[in-house]
Coordinates of N, CA and C in Angstrom, one line a residue:
M213 N 40.0 -29.7 27.0 CA 38.8 -30.7 25.9 C 39.0 -31.2 25.3
P214 N 38.7 -32.2 24.6 CA 39.1 -33.0 23.6 C 38.7 -32.6 22.1
A215 N 40.0 -33.2 21.2 CA 40.1 -32.2 20.0 C 38.9 -32.5 19.5
H216 N 38.2 -33.6 19.5 CA 36.9 -34.3 18.4 C 35.7 -33.2 18.9
K217 N 35.6 -33.3 20.5 CA 34.3 -32.0 20.8 C 34.5 -30.7 20.3
L218 N 35.8 -30.3 20.3 CA 35.5 -28.8 20.2 C 35.6 -29.1 18.6
R219 N 35.8 -29.3 17.5 CA 35.8 -30.0 16.2 C 33.9 -29.8 16.3
Y220 N 33.3 -30.3 17.4 CA 31.4 -30.9 17.0 C 31.7 -29.0 17.5
L221 N 31.7 -29.0 18.4 CA 31.3 -27.2 19.0 C 31.1 -26.7 17.9
I222 N 32.5 -25.9 17.1 CA 32.8 -25.2 16.3 C 31.6 -25.6 14.9
L223 N 31.7 -26.7 14.4 CA 30.9 -27.1 13.3 C 29.0 -26.8 14.3
I224 N 28.8 -27.0 15.0 CA 27.5 -27.0 15.3 C 27.4 -25.2 16.0
L225 N 28.9 -24.4 16.6 CA 28.7 -23.0 15.7 C 28.3 -22.6 15.2
F226 N 29.1 -22.6 13.5 CA 28.7 -22.5 12.3 C 27.6 -22.7 11.7
L227 N 26.7 -23.6 12.0 CA 26.1 -24.0 11.7 C 24.5 -23.5 12.1
L228 N 24.7 -23.0 13.3 CA 23.6 -22.1 14.1 C 24.1 -20.9 13.4
F229 N 25.3 -20.5 13.3 CA 25.8 -18.8 12.7 C 24.8 -19.0 11.2
A230 N 25.3 -19.7 10.4 CA 25.1 -20.2 9.0 C 23.2 -19.7 8.7
L231 N 22.8 -20.4 10.1 CA 21.0 -20.8 10.0 C 20.1 -19.4 9.8
I232 N 21.5 -18.3 11.1 CA 20.6 -17.1 11.3 C 20.9 -16.0 10.1
L233 N 21.8 -16.4 9.9 CA 22.1 -15.3 8.6 C 21.7 -15.9 7.4
G234 N 20.9 -17.3 7.2 CA 20.0 -17.0 6.1 C 18.4 -16.6 6.6
I235 N 18.4 -16.8 8.0 CA 17.3 -16.5 8.0 C 16.7 -14.9 7.9
W236 N 18.1 -13.9 8.2 CA 18.3 -12.7 7.9 C 17.9 -12.1 7.1
S237 N 19.0 -12.8 5.9 CA 18.5 -12.7 4.6 C 18.0 -12.9 3.8
V238 N 16.9 -14.2 4.4 CA 15.1 -14.3 3.3 C 14.0 -12.9 4.3
R239 N 14.3 -12.7 5.2 CA 13.5 -11.2 6.3 C 12.5 -10.6 5.2
F240 N 13.5 -10.2 4.6 CA 12.6 -9.0 3.4 C 11.1 -10.0 2.6
Y241 N 12.4 -11.2 1.9 CA 11.0 -11.9 0.4 C 9.9 -12.3 1.6
L242 N 10.1 -12.6 2.8 CA 9.2 -13.2 3.7 C 8.7 -11.9 4.0
A243 N 8.7 -10.8 4.5 CA 7.5 -10.0 5.0 C 6.6 -9.3 3.4
E244 N 7.3 -9.5 2.3 CA 6.4 -9.1 1.1 C 5.8 -10.1 1.0
L245 N 6.0 -11.9 1.6 CA 5.0 -12.9 0.9 C 4.0 -12.3 1.8
V246 N 4.4 -11.8 3.2 CA 3.5 -12.0 4.4 C 1.9 -11.4 4.0
I247 N 3.0 -9.5 3.7 CA 1.8 -8.9 2.9 C 1.2 -8.4 2.4
T248 N 1.8 -8.9 1.1 CA 1.0 -9.2 -0.5 C 0.0 -10.6 -0.3
S249 N 0.4 -12.0 0.1 CA -0.7 -12.2 1.3 C -2.4 -12.1 1.8
S250 N -1.6 -10.9 2.9 CA -2.7 -10.5 3.9 C -3.6 -9.5 3.2
M251 N -3.1 -9.3 2.3 CA -3.5 -8.2 1.3 C -4.7 -8.4 -0.4
Q252 N -4.1 -9.6 -0.3 CA -5.1 -10.4 -1.1 C -6.3 -10.9 -0.9
A253 N -6.3 -11.8 0.4 CA -6.8 -12.3 1.3 C -7.9 -11.4 1.3
S254 N -7.4 -9.6 1.8 CA -8.6 -8.4 2.3 C -9.1 -8.3 0.9
G255 N -9.1 -8.9 -0.6 CA -10.1 -7.8 -1.5 C -9.3 -7.4 -2.2
L256 N -7.5 -7.1 -2.2 CA -7.1 -6.3 -3.4 C -6.6 -6.7 -4.6
E257 N -6.0 -6.1 -5.2 CA -6.0 -7.6 -6.4 C -4.4 -6.5 -6.6
N258 N -3.8 -7.2 -7.8 CA -2.6 -6.8 -8.1 C -1.5 -5.9 -6.9
V259 N -1.5 -7.1 -6.1 CA -0.3 -6.1 -5.3 C 0.9 -6.5 -5.6
T260 N 1.6 -5.4 -4.7 CA 3.3 -5.1 -5.3 C 3.5 -4.6 -3.8
V261 N 5.1 -5.3 -4.0 CA 5.2 -5.2 -2.5 C 6.9 -5.0 -2.4
N262 N 8.0 -4.2 -2.4 CA 8.7 -3.5 -2.4 C 9.7 -3.1 -0.7
I263 N 10.3 -4.4 -0.6 CA 10.7 -3.1 0.7 C 12.5 -3.5 0.2
H264 N 12.8 -2.3 0.9 CA 14.4 -1.7 1.1 C 14.8 -2.1 2.7
Q265 N 14.6 -1.6 3.0 CA 14.8 -1.2 4.5 C 13.5 -2.4 6.2
L266 N 14.1 -2.4 6.3 CA 13.5 -4.1 7.4 C 14.0 -3.6 8.8
D267 N 14.0 -2.7 9.7 CA 14.6 -3.1 10.9 C 13.5 -2.7 12.0
Q268 N 13.5 -2.6 13.1 CA 12.7 -2.9 14.3 C 11.2 -2.2 14.6
N269 N 11.8 -0.8 14.1 CA 11.3 0.0 14.3 C 10.6 1.4 12.8
Q270 N 11.3 0.7 11.8 CA 10.8 1.1 11.0 C 11.6 1.1 9.2
S271 N 10.2 0.7 8.4 CA 10.4 0.1 6.8 C 10.8 0.9 6.4
Q272 N 12.0 1.3 5.2 CA 11.3 1.9 3.5 C 11.4 0.4 2.5
L273 N 9.5 0.8 2.0 CA 9.2 0.4 1.0 C 9.5 1.4 -0.4
P274 N 10.3 0.9 -1.7 CA 10.3 2.1 -2.6 C 9.0 2.1 -3.4
R275 N 8.6 0.8 -3.3 CA 7.3 0.7 -4.4 C 5.8 -0.3 -3.6
F276 N 4.9 0.3 -3.4 CA 3.6 -0.1 -3.0 C 2.8 -0.3 -3.6
G277 N 1.7 -1.3 -4.0 CA 0.6 -1.4 -4.8 C -0.5 -1.8 -4.8
F278 N -1.2 -1.7 -5.0 CA -2.3 -2.5 -5.4 C -3.8 -1.9 -5.8
T279 N -5.2 -2.9 -6.8 CA -5.4 -2.7 -7.6 C -6.9 -2.6 -6.9
L280 N -7.9 -1.8 -6.1 CA -9.5 -1.4 -6.3 C -10.1 -1.4 -6.2
S281 N -11.7 -2.2 -6.3 CA -12.3 -2.5 -6.9 C -13.8 -1.4 -6.5
T282 N -14.3 -1.2 -7.4 CA -14.9 0.4 -7.0 C -16.2 -0.1 -7.9
A283 N -17.7 -0.2 -6.9 CA -18.6 0.1 -7.8 C -18.4 0.5 -9.3
T284 N -17.9 1.7 -9.5 CA -17.9 2.3 -11.4 C -16.4 2.1 -11.9
G285 N -15.5 1.6 -11.5 CA -14.3 1.3 -11.9 C -13.1 0.6 -10.9
L286 N -12.2 0.8 -11.4 CA -11.1 0.0 -10.8 C -9.6 1.7 -10.3
L287 N -9.8 1.4 -9.0 CA -8.9 2.3 -8.7 C -7.2 1.8 -8.4
Q288 N -6.4 2.0 -9.0 CA -5.0 1.4 -9.1 C -4.0 2.5 -7.8
F289 N -3.5 1.8 -7.1 CA -2.9 3.0 -5.9 C -1.1 2.6 -6.8
D290 N -0.4 2.7 -6.4 CA 1.1 3.0 -6.6 C 1.8 3.5 -5.8
A291 N 2.6 3.5 -4.2 CA 2.8 4.3 -3.3 C 4.5 4.0 -4.0
L292 N 5.5 5.4 -4.0 CA 7.0 5.5 -4.1 C 7.5 6.4 -2.7
D293 N 8.5 5.5 -2.4 CA 9.3 6.4 -1.6 C 8.4 6.3 0.3
T294 N 7.8 4.6 0.2 CA 7.2 5.6 1.8 C 8.4 4.6 2.7
S295 N 7.8 5.7 4.3 CA 8.4 4.9 5.1 C 8.1 4.6 6.1
I296 N 8.1 3.8 6.8 CA 6.8 3.2 7.9 C 7.6 3.2 9.0
N297 N 6.7 4.0 10.7 CA 7.5 4.1 11.4 C 6.0 2.9 12.5
Y298 N 6.7 2.6 13.1 CA 6.3 1.4 13.8 C 7.1 0.7 15.9
N299 N 6.5 0.2 16.5 CA 7.2 -0.4 17.4 C 6.5 -1.4 16.7
P300 N 7.2 -2.6 17.7 CA 6.5 -4.7 17.6 C 5.3 -4.6 18.8
E301 N 4.6 -3.5 19.9 CA 4.0 -3.8 20.2 C 2.3 -3.7 19.4
Q302 N 2.1 -2.7 18.4 CA 1.8 -2.0 17.6 C 1.4 -2.8 16.6
L303 N 2.4 -3.3 16.4 CA 2.8 -4.2 15.2 C 2.0 -5.2 15.2
A304 N 2.1 -6.2 16.1 CA 1.4 -7.0 16.8 C 0.2 -7.3 16.7
D305 N -1.1 -5.9 17.2 CA -2.4 -5.2 16.7 C -2.6 -4.6 15.7
G306 N -1.6 -4.5 14.4 CA -2.0 -4.0 13.9 C -2.2 -2.5 13.2
R307 N -1.7 -2.5 14.3 CA -1.3 -1.2 14.2 C -0.2 -0.1 14.2
V308 N 0.1 1.2 13.2 CA 2.0 1.6 13.1 C 1.8 2.8 13.6
N309 N 2.9 3.4 13.7 CA 2.8 4.9 14.7 C 2.9 5.8 13.3
S310 N 3.8 5.6 12.0 CA 3.0 6.6 10.6 C 4.0 6.2 9.2
I311 N 2.9 6.5 8.5 CA 2.9 6.4 7.0 C 3.5 7.7 6.6
V312 N 5.1 7.2 5.6 CA 4.9 8.9 4.7 C 4.8 8.4 3.6
I313 N 4.4 8.8 2.8 CA 4.5 8.2 1.1 C 5.3 9.8 0.5
N314 N 6.0 9.7 0.0 CA 6.5 10.6 -1.1 C 6.0 11.0 -2.2
N315 N 5.4 10.0 -3.2 CA 4.5 10.5 -4.0 C 3.1 9.3 -4.0
L316 N 2.2 9.5 -4.3 CA 1.3 8.5 -4.5 C 0.6 8.7 -5.8
Q317 N 0.8 8.1 -6.9 CA 0.3 8.3 -8.2 C -1.0 7.0 -7.9
L318 N -2.5 8.0 -8.4 CA -3.6 7.3 -8.3 C -4.4 7.3 -10.0
H319 N -4.9 6.9 -9.9 CA -5.5 5.9 -11.5 C -6.5 5.4 -11.9
Y320 N -7.5 5.6 -11.9 CA -9.1 5.4 -11.8 C -9.7 5.1 -13.6
Q321 N -9.6 3.8 -13.7 CA -10.4 3.2 -15.3 C -11.6 3.1 -14.7
N322 N -12.6 3.6 -15.7 CA -13.9 3.7 -15.4 C -14.3 2.5 -16.2
T323 N -14.5 1.8 -15.7 CA -15.4 0.1 -16.0 C -17.3 0.5 -16.2
A324 N -17.3 1.4 -15.4 CA -18.8 2.0 -15.9 C -18.9 2.7 -16.9
K325 N -18.2 3.4 -17.1 CA -18.0 3.5 -18.7 C -18.3 3.2 -20.1
I326 N -17.5 1.8 -19.8 CA -17.0 0.8 -20.1 C -18.5 0.5 -21.1
Q327 N -19.2 0.1 -19.4 CA -20.4 -0.9 -19.7 C -21.8 -0.1 -19.9
A328 N -21.9 1.4 -19.7 CA -22.8 2.5 -20.9 C -22.6 2.1 -22.3
E329 N -21.9 3.1 -22.3 CA -21.3 2.5 -24.1 C -21.9 1.9 -25.3
I330 N -22.4 0.4 -24.1 CA -22.8 -0.5 -24.7 C -24.2 -0.7 -25.2
Q331 N -24.7 0.3 -23.9 CA -26.3 0.5 -24.4 C -26.4 1.2 -26.2
V332 N -27.6 0.8 -25.4 CA -28.9 1.7 -26.8 C -28.7 3.0 -27.0
E333 N -28.2 3.9 -28.2 CA -28.4 5.2 -28.0 C -29.7 5.7 -27.2
S334 N -31.2 5.2 -28.2 CA -32.0 5.8 -27.1 C -32.6 5.5 -26.1
A335 N -31.9 4.7 -25.0 CA -32.1 4.9 -23.8 C -31.1 5.7 -23.1
A336 N -30.3 5.8 -23.5 CA -29.0 7.4 -23.3 C -29.6 8.3 -23.1
E337 N -30.2 8.6 -24.5 CA -31.1 9.9 -24.8 C -31.7 10.4 -23.8
S338 N -32.8 9.3 -23.0 CA -33.8 9.2 -22.4 C -33.0 9.3 -20.7
A339 N -31.9 9.3 -20.9 CA -31.8 9.2 -19.6 C -30.1 10.0 -19.3
A340 N -30.3 10.8 -20.9 CA -28.8 11.7 -20.7 C -28.8 12.7 -18.9
A341 N -30.3 12.9 -18.6 CA -29.8 14.1 -17.4 C -29.2 13.5 -16.3
P342 N -29.4 11.8 -15.8 CA -29.3 10.8 -15.3 C -27.6 10.7 -15.4
A343 N -27.2 10.2 -16.5 CA -26.0 10.0 -16.0 C -24.8 11.8 -16.4
M344 N -25.6 12.5 -16.7 CA -24.6 13.5 -16.2 C -24.4 14.2 -14.5
L345 N -25.6 14.1 -13.9 CA -25.6 13.6 -12.4 C -24.3 12.9 -12.4
Q346 N -24.4 11.3 -13.2 CA -23.9 10.3 -12.7 C -22.4 10.6 -12.8
N347 N -21.8 11.3 -14.1 CA -20.6 11.9 -14.2 C -19.9 12.7 -13.4
T348 N -20.8 13.6 -12.5 CA -20.7 14.7 -11.8 C -20.1 14.2 -10.3
L349 N -20.8 13.2 -10.1 CA -20.7 12.1 -8.7 C -19.8 11.3 -8.6
Q350 N -19.3 10.8 -10.0 CA -18.0 10.1 -10.1 C -16.8 10.6 -9.5
P351 N -16.1 11.4 -9.0 CA -15.3 11.1 -8.4 C -15.1 11.5 -7.0
L352 N -16.2 12.1 -6.5 CA -17.2 11.6 -5.1 C -16.7 10.6 -4.6
K353 N -17.6 9.1 -5.5 CA -17.7 8.2 -5.2 C -16.4 7.7 -5.2
I354 N -15.0 8.3 -6.4 CA -14.3 7.3 -6.4 C -12.8 7.7 -4.7
I355 N -13.1 9.0 -4.7 CA -12.6 9.4 -3.0 C -13.5 8.7 -2.0
T356 N -14.5 8.8 -2.2 CA -15.2 8.3 -1.2 C -14.7 7.0 -0.4
A357 N -14.2 5.7 -2.3 CA -13.8 4.9 -2.1 C -13.0 4.7 -1.3
F358 N -11.8 5.8 -2.2 CA -10.1 5.8 -1.6 C -10.7 5.7 -0.1
R359 N -10.9 6.8 0.7 CA -10.8 6.8 2.3 C -11.7 5.5 2.7
S360 N -12.7 5.0 2.0 CA -13.2 4.0 3.3 C -11.9 2.7 2.9
A361 N -11.6 2.8 1.8 CA -9.9 1.5 2.0 C -8.7 2.1 3.1
L362 N -8.8 3.8 2.5 CA -7.8 3.7 4.2 C -7.8 3.3 5.6
R363 N -9.3 3.9 5.5 CA -9.8 3.5 7.0 C -9.7 1.6 7.2
K364 N -10.2 0.8 6.8 CA -10.1 -0.1 6.6 C -9.0 -1.1 6.4
Y365 N -8.1 -1.0 5.5 CA -7.1 -1.6 5.1 C -5.7 -0.7 6.0
L366 N -5.8 0.0 6.6 CA -4.3 1.6 7.3 C -4.7 1.2 8.5
I367 N -4.1 0.8 9.9 CA -4.3 1.4 10.9 C -3.5 1.9 10.9
V368 N -3.8 3.4 11.3 CA -2.1 4.1 11.2 C -2.4 5.8 11.5
E369 N -1.8 5.8 13.1 CA -1.8 7.1 13.7 C -2.1 8.4 12.8
T370 N -0.7 8.6 11.9 CA -0.3 9.3 10.9 C -0.3 9.3 9.6
L371 N -0.8 9.8 8.6 CA -0.9 9.6 7.3 C -0.5 10.9 6.4
F372 N 0.9 10.7 6.3 CA 0.8 12.0 5.2 C 1.6 11.9 3.8
I373 N 1.4 11.9 2.9 CA 1.4 11.7 1.3 C 1.9 12.9 0.6
R374 N 3.2 13.0 0.1 CA 3.6 14.8 -0.3 C 3.4 14.9 -1.7
H375 N 3.4 14.2 -2.1 CA 2.9 14.9 -3.4 C 2.0 13.1 -4.4
I376 N 1.0 13.6 -4.7 CA 0.0 13.0 -5.4 C -0.6 13.2 -6.5
T377 N -0.6 12.3 -7.2 CA -0.8 12.4 -8.6 C -1.6 11.9 -9.4
L378 N -2.8 12.3 -9.9 CA -4.1 11.6 -10.0 C -4.6 11.7 -12.0
N379 N -5.0 10.4 -12.4 CA -4.6 10.2 -13.7 C -6.0 9.4 -13.7
G380 N -6.3 9.5 -14.9 CA -8.2 9.4 -15.2 C -8.7 9.9 -15.8
E381 N -9.4 9.3 -16.7 CA -10.7 10.7 -17.1 C -11.4 11.6 -16.1
V382 N -11.8 10.9 -15.8 CA -12.9 11.3 -14.1 C -11.8 12.4 -13.1
F383 N -10.5 12.5 -13.3 CA -10.2 13.7 -12.3 C -9.4 14.8 -12.9
D384 N -9.9 14.4 -14.5 CA -9.3 15.8 -15.6 C -9.4 17.5 -14.7
E385 N -10.1 18.0 -13.9 CA -9.9 18.6 -13.0 C -9.4 19.1 -12.3
L386 N -8.9 18.1 -11.7 CA -7.3 17.7 -10.3 C -6.3 17.2 -11.2
Q387 N -6.3 16.8 -12.4 CA -4.8 17.0 -12.9 C -3.6 18.1 -12.9
C388 N -1.6 17.9 -12.9 CA -1.9 18.4 -13.1 C -1.9 19.8 -11.4
K389 N -1.8 19.2 -10.5 CA -2.4 20.2 -9.3 C -1.9 19.4 -8.2
N390 N -0.9 20.1 -7.8 CA -0.1 20.0 -6.6 C -1.0 19.8 -5.3
L391 N -0.8 18.3 -5.1 CA -2.2 17.5 -3.4 C -1.3 16.9 -2.5
Q392 N -1.5 17.1 -2.2 CA -0.9 16.1 -0.5 C -2.2 16.0 0.0
L393 N -1.9 15.4 1.4 CA -2.6 14.7 2.2 C -2.0 14.7 3.5
K394 N -2.6 14.9 4.5 CA -2.3 14.6 5.7 C -3.5 14.4 6.5
S395 N -3.3 13.1 7.2 CA -4.4 12.6 8.3 C -4.4 11.8 9.4
T396 N -4.7 12.0 10.9 CA -4.3 12.3 12.3 C -5.5 11.4 11.9
T397 N -5.2 9.8 13.6 CA -6.4 9.7 13.9 C -6.4 10.6 15.1
R398 N -6.5 12.2 15.3 CA -6.1 12.8 16.7 C -7.6 14.1 15.8
N399 N -7.2 13.8 14.5 CA -8.5 14.8 14.0 C -7.6 16.3 13.8
E400 N -6.0 16.9 13.8 CA -5.0 18.1 13.8 C -6.0 18.4 12.2
T401 N -6.2 17.9 11.3 CA -6.2 18.0 10.1 C -7.0 17.4 9.6

């Protein structure tokens, strides 16, 4: 083989290797961009995704978070140290095998309470009983909104959250409690 053809072959192989290496090195950024964009298109706000490991069958996310607007306020979801297991066929269908979250922090900000404080005192006094009922039902509405978000945005066979921290005035009774969640599509737990 002539020397100039050998040089072109080496140059082409080097450029091909550099292209593959470049694509491989930006795969984290591309995956984070795709996830963030799709979640924002689904109506979630303040989406944050950090990917540490991205393999063919597993991903590690040190931080994953978003804000969900509910009828009564804002629910901020912040998952720390998350492991996602999948196979490529499932990913193509928008499904994953399992998600394990080591630490989930939920913070609820009541926007309905802020709006209620603006109302006239006389109207608040006449509606004291319904307001008390509303305050009692509010944690249930938040949990219902969270379950609805899990069903709508996560299509997973097994979800396990090792430690859940609840913050916000509405979670007063549940703060400082050790909470866990395990959910499967087979309704085992």
